PDB file of C-alpha atoms and ligand atoms in Angstrom:
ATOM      1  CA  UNK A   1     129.401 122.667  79.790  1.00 64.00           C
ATOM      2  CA  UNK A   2     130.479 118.926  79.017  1.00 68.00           C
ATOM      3  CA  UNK A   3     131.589 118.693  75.577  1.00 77.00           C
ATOM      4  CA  UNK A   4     129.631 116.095  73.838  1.00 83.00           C
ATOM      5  CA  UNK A   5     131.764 115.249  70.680  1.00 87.00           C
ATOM      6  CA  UNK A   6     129.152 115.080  68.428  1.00 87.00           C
ATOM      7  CA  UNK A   7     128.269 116.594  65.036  1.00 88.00           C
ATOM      8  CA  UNK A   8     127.285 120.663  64.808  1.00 88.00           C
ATOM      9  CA  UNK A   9     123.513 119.698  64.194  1.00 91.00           C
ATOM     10  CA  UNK A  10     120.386 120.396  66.064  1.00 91.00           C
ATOM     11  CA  UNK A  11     119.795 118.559  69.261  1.00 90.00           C
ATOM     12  CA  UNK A  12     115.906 117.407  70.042  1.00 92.00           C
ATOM     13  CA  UNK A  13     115.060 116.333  73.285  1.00 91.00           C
ATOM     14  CA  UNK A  14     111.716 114.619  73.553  1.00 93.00           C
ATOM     15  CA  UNK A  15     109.579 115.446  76.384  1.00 94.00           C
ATOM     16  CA  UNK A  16     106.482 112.708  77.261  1.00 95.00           C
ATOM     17  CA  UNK A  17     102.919 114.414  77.429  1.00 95.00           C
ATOM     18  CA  UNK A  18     102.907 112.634  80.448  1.00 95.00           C
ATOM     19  CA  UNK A  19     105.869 111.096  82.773  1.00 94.00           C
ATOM     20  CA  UNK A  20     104.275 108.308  84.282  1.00 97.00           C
ATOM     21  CA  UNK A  21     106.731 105.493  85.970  1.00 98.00           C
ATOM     22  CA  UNK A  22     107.514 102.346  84.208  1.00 98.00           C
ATOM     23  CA  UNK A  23     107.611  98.999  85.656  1.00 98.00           C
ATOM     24  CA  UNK A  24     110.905  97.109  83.964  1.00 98.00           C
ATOM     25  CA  UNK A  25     112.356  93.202  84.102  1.00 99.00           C
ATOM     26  CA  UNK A  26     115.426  92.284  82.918  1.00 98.00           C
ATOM     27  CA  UNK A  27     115.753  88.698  83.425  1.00 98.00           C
ATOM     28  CA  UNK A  28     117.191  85.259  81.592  1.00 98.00           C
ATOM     29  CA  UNK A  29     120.593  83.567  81.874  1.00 97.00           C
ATOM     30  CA  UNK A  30     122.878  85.577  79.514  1.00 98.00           C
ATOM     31  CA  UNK A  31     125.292  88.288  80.944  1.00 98.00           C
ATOM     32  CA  UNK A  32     123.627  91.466  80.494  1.00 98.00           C
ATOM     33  CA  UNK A  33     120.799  91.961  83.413  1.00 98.00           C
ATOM     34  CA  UNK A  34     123.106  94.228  86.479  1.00 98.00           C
ATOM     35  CA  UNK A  35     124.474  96.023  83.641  1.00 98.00           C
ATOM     36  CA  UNK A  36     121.676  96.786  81.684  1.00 98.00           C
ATOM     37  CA  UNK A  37     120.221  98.589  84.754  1.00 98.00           C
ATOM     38  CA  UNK A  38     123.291 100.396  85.760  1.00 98.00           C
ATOM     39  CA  UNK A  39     122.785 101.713  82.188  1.00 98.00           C
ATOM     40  CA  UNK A  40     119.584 102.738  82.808  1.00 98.00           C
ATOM     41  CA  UNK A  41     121.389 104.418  86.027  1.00 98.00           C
ATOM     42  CA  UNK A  42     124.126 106.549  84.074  1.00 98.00           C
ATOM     43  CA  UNK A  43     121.035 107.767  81.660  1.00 98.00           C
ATOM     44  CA  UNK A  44     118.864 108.493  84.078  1.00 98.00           C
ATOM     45  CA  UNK A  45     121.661 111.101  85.849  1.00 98.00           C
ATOM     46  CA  UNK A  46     121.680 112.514  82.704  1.00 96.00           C
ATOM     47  CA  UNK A  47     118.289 113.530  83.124  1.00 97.00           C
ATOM     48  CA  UNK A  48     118.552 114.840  86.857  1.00 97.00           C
ATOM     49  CA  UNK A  49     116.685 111.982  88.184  1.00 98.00           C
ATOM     50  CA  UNK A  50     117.934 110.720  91.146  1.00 98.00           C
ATOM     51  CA  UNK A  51     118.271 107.375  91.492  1.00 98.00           C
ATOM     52  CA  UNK A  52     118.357 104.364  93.862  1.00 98.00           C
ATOM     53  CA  UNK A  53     119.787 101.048  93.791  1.00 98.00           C
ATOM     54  CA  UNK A  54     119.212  98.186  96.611  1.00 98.00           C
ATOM     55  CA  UNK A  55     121.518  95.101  95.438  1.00 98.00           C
ATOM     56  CA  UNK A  56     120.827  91.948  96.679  1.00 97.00           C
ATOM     57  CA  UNK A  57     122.996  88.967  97.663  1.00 95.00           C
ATOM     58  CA  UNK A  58     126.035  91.484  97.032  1.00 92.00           C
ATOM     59  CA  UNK A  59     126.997  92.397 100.277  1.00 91.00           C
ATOM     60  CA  UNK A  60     130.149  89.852  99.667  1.00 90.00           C
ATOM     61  CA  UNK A  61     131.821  90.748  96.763  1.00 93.00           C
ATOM     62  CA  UNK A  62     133.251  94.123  95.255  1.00 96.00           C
ATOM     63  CA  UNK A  63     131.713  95.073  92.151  1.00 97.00           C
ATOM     64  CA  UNK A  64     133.144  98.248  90.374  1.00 98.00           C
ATOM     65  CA  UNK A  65     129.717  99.731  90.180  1.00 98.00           C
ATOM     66  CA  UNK A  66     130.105 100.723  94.129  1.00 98.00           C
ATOM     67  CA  UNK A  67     132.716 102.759  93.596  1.00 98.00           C
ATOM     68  CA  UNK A  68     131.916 103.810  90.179  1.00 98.00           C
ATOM     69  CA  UNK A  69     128.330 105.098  90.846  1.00 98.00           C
ATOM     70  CA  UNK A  70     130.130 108.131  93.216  1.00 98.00           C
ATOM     71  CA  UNK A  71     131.330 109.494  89.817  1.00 97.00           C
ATOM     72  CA  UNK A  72     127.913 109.978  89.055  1.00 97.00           C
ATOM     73  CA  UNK A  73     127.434 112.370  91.677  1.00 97.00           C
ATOM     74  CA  UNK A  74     124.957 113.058  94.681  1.00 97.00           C
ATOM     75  CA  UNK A  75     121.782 111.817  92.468  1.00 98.00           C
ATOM     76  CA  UNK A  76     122.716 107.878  92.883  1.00 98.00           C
ATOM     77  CA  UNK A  77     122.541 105.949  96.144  1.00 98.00           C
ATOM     78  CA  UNK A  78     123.643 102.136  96.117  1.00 98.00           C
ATOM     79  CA  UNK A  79     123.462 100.023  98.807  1.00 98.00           C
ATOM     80  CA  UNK A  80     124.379  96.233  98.519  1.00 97.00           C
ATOM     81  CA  UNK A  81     123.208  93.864 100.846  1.00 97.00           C
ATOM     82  CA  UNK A  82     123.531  90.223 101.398  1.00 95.00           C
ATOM     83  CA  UNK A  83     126.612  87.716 101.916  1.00 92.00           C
ATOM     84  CA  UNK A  84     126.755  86.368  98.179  1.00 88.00           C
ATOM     85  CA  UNK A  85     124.570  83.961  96.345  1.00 81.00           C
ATOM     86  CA  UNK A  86     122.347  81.444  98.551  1.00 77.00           C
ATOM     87  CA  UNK A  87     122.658  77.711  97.745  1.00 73.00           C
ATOM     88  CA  UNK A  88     126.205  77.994  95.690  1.00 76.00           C
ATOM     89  CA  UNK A  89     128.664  75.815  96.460  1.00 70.00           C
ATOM     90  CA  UNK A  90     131.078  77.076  98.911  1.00 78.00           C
ATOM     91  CA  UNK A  91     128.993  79.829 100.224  1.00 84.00           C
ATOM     92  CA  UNK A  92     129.151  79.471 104.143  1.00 88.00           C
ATOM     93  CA  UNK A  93     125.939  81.250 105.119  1.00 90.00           C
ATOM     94  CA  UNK A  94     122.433  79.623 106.750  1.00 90.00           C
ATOM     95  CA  UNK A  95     119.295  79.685 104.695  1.00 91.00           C
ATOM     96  CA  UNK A  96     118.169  81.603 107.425  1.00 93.00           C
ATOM     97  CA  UNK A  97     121.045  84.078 106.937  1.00 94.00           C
ATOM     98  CA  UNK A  98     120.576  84.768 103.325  1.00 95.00           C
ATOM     99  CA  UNK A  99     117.140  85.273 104.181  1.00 96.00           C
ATOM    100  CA  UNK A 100     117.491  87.840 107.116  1.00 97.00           C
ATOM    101  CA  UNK A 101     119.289  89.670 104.657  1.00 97.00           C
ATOM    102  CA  UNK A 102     117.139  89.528 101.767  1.00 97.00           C
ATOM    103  CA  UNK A 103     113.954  90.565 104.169  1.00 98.00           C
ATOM    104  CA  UNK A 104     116.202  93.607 105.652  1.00 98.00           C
ATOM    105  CA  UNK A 105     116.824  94.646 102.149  1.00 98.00           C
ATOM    106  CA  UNK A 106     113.093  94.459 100.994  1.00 98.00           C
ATOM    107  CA  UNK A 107     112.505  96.638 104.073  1.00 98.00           C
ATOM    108  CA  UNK A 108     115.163  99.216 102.839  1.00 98.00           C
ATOM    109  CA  UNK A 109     112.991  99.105  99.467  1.00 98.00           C
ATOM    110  CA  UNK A 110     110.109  99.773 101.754  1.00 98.00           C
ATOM    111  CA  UNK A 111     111.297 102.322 102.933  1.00 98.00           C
ATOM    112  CA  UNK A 112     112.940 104.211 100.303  1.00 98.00           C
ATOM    113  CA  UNK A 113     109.616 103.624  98.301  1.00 98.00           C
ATOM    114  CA  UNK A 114     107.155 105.329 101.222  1.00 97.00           C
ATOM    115  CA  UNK A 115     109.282 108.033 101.393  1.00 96.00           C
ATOM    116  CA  UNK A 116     109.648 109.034  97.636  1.00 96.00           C
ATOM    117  CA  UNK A 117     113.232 109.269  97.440  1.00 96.00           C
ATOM    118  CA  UNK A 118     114.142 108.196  93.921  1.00 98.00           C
ATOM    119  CA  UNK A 119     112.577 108.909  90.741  1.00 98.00           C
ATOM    120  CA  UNK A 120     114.125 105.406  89.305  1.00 98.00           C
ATOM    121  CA  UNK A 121     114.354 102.572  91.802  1.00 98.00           C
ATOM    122  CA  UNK A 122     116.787  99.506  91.250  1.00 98.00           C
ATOM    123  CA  UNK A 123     116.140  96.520  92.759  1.00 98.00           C
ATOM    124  CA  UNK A 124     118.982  94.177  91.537  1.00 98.00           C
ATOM    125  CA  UNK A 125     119.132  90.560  91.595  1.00 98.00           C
ATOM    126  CA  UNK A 126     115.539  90.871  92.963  1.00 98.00           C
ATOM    127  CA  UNK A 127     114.184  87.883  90.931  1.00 98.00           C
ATOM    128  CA  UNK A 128     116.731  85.274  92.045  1.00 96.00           C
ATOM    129  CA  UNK A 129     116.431  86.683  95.714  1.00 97.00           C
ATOM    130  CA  UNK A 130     112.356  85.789  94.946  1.00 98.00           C
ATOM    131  CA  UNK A 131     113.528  82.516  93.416  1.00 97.00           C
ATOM    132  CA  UNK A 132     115.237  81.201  96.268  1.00 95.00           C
ATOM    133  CA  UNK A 133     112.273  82.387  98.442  1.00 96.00           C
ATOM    134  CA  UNK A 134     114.237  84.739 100.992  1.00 97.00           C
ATOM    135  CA  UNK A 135     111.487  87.007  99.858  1.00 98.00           C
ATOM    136  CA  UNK A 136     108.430  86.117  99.586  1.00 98.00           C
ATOM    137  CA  UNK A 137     106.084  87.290  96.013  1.00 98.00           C
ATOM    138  CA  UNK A 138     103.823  89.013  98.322  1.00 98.00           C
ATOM    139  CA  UNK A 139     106.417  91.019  99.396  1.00 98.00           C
ATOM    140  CA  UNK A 140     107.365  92.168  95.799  1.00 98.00           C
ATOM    141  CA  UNK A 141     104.227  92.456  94.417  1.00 98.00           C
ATOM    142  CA  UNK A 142     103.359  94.994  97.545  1.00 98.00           C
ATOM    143  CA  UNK A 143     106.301  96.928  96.367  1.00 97.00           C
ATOM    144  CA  UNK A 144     105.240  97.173  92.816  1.00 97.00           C
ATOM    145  CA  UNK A 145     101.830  98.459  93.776  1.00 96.00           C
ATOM    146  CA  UNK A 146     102.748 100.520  96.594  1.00 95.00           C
ATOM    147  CA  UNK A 147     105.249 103.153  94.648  1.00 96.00           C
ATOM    148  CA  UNK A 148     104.565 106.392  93.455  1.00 97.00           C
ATOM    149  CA  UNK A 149     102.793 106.812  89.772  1.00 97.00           C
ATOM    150  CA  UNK A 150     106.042 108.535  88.336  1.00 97.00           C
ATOM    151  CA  UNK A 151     108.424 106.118  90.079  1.00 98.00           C
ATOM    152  CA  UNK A 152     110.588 103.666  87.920  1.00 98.00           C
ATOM    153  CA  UNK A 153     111.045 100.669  89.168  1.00 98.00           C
ATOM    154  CA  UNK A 154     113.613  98.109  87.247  1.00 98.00           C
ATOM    155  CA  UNK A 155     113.736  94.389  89.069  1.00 98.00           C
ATOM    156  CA  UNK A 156     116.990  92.533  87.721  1.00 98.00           C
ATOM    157  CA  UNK A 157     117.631  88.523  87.944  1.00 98.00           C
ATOM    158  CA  UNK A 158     117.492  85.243  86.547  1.00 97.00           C
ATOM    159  CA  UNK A 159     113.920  83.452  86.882  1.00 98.00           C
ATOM    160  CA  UNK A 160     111.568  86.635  86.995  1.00 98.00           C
ATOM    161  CA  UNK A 161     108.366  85.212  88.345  1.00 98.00           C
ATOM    162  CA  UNK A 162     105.178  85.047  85.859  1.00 98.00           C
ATOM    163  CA  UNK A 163     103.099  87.270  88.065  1.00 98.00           C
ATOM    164  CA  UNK A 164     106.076  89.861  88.074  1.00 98.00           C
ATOM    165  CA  UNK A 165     106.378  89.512  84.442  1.00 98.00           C
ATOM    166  CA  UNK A 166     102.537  90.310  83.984  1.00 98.00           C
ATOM    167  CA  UNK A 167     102.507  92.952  85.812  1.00 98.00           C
ATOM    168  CA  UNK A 168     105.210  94.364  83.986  1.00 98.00           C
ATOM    169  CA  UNK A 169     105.569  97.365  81.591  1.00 98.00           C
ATOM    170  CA  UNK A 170     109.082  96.339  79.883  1.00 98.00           C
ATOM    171  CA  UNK A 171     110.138  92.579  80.256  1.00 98.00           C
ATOM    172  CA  UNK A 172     113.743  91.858  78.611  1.00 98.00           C
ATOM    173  CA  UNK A 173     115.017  88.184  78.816  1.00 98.00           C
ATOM    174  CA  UNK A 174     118.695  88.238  78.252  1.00 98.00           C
ATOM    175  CA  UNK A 175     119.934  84.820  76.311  1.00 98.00           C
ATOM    176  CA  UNK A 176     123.161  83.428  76.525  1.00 98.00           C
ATOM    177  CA  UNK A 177     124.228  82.779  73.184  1.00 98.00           C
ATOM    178  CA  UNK A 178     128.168  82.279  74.304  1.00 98.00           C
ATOM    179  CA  UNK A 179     129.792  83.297  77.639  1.00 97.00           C
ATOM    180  CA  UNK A 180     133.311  83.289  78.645  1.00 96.00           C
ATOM    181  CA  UNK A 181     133.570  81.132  81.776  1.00 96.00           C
ATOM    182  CA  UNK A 182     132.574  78.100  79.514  1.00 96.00           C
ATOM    183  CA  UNK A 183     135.903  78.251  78.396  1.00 97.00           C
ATOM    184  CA  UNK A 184     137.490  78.817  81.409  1.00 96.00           C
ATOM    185  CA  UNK A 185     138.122  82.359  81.301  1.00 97.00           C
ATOM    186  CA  UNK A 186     138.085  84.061  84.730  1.00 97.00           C
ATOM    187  CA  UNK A 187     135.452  87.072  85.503  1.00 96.00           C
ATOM    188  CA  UNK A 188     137.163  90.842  84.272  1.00 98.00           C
ATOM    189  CA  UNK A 189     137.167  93.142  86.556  1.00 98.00           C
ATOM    190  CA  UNK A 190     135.129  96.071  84.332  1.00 98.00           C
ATOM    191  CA  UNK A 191     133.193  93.354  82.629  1.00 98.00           C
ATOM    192  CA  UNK A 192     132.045  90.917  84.743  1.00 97.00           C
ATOM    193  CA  UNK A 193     132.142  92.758  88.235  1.00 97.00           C
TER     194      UNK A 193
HETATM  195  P1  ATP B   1     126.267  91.490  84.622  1.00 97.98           P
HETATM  196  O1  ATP B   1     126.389  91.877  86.076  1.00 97.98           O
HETATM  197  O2  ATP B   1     127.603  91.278  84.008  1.00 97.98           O
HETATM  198  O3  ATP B   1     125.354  92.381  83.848  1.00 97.98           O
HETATM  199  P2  ATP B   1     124.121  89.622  84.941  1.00 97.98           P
HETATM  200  O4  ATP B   1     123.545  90.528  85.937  1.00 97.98           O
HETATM  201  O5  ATP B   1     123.352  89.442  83.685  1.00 97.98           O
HETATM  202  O6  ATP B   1     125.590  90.063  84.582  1.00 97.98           O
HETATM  203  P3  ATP B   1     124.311  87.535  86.931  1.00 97.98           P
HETATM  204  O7  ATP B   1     123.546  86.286  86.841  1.00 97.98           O
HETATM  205  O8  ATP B   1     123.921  88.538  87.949  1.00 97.98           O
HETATM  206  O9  ATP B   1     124.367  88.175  85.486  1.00 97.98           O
HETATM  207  O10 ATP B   1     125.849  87.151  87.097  1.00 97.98           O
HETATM  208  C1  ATP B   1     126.794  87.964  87.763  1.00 97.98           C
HETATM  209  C2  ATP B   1     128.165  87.822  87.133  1.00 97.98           C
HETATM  210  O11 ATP B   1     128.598  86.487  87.097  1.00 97.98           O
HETATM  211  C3  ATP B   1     128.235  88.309  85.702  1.00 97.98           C
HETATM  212  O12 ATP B   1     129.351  89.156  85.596  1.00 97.98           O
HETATM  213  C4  ATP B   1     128.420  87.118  84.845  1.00 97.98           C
HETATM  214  O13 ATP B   1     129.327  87.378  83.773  1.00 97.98           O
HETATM  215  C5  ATP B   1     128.988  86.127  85.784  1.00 97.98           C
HETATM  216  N1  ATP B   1     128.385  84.813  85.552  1.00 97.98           N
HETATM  217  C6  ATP B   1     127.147  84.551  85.181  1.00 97.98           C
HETATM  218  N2  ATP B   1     126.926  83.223  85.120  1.00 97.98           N
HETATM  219  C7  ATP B   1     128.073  82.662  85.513  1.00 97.98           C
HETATM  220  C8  ATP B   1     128.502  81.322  85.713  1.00 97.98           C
HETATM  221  N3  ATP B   1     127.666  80.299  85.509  1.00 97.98           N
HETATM  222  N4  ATP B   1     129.757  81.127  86.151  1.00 97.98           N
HETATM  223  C9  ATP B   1     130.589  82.153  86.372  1.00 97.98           C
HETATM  224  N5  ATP B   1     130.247  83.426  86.222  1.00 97.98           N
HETATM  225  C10 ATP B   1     129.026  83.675  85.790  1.00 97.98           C
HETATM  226 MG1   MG B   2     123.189  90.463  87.898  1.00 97.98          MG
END
């Protein structure tokens, strides 16, 4: 039994009347979005829900969530797709490249979706990918209608689309108030990736 550290006093553990799935956003321009929904991931595990996260535009770069999800066990899959952020300086990739990507990805979501597999669905970096148009609203807004009733879906990026937002159960925007590149301070491995 994992030993909690906490204070000999009753636990309550509050059970909805119904479960019914939640549609979440997490967008804006502060540091916060990725994270937030790999929160969402290590709570959810706690529960027994199994969980699935399709990142996109990620495919290039190690993040520490890709290794760290495994300690969460059998319940999480992650899959990052992509060959890094379209339209940034120094990226070599086509339009076309970022988009076969993308479109490969939002099949994978598709898929993953029809078939029930997850009880909380991640689709990271989503909004941008939307943004950029290697995936088309349509696309997303088939997703959002076409998953189960108890399925939680969380869509993660900068420049959420106003349909998406309506749509929504949960919108967060995340504002930067200060972030550390501004001053020249490199991403943290742990922190920032
Ligand atoms: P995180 O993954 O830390 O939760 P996020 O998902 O909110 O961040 P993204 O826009 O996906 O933010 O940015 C990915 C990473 O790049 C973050 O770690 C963030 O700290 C860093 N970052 C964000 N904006 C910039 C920037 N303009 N220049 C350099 N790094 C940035
Ligand atoms: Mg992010």
């Amino acid at each position: 039994m994992p030993d909690y550290k906490r204070p000999a006093v009753e636990i309550t553990k509050f059970e909805p009347e119904n479960r019914q799935g939640l549609l979440l956003v997490i967008t804006g321009n502060g540091k916060g979005k990725t994270t937030a929904a790999l929160g969402m991931t290590l709570r959810a595990v706690g529960h027994g829900l199994k969980v699935g996260i399709i990142q996109f535009m990620k495919g290039d770069m190690y993040a520490g969530e890709w290794d760290g999800v495994k300690h969460l066990g059998e319940n999480v899959e992650l899959f990052s797709t992509g060959r890094g952020f379209c339209g940034i300086l120094g990226n070599p990739y086509s339009r076309e490249e970022h988009r076969a990507d993308a479109q490969a990805a939002i099949r994978l979501a598709e898929d993953k979706i029809n078939s029930h597999s997850y009880d909380l669905l991640i689709l990271d970096e989503i909004n941008n990918a939307c943004h950029l148009k290697l995936v088309d609203l349509e696309q997303v807004k088939s997703l959002l209608v076409a998953r189960p009733e108890t399925m939680h879906l969380v869509l993660t990026g900068r420049d959420a689309h106003a349909d998406i937002v309506e749509m929504a159960d949960t919108v967060s925007e995340v504002t930067e108030i200060k972030h550390a590149y501004r001053n020249d301070i490199e991403p943290q491995p742990g922190i920032d990736y």
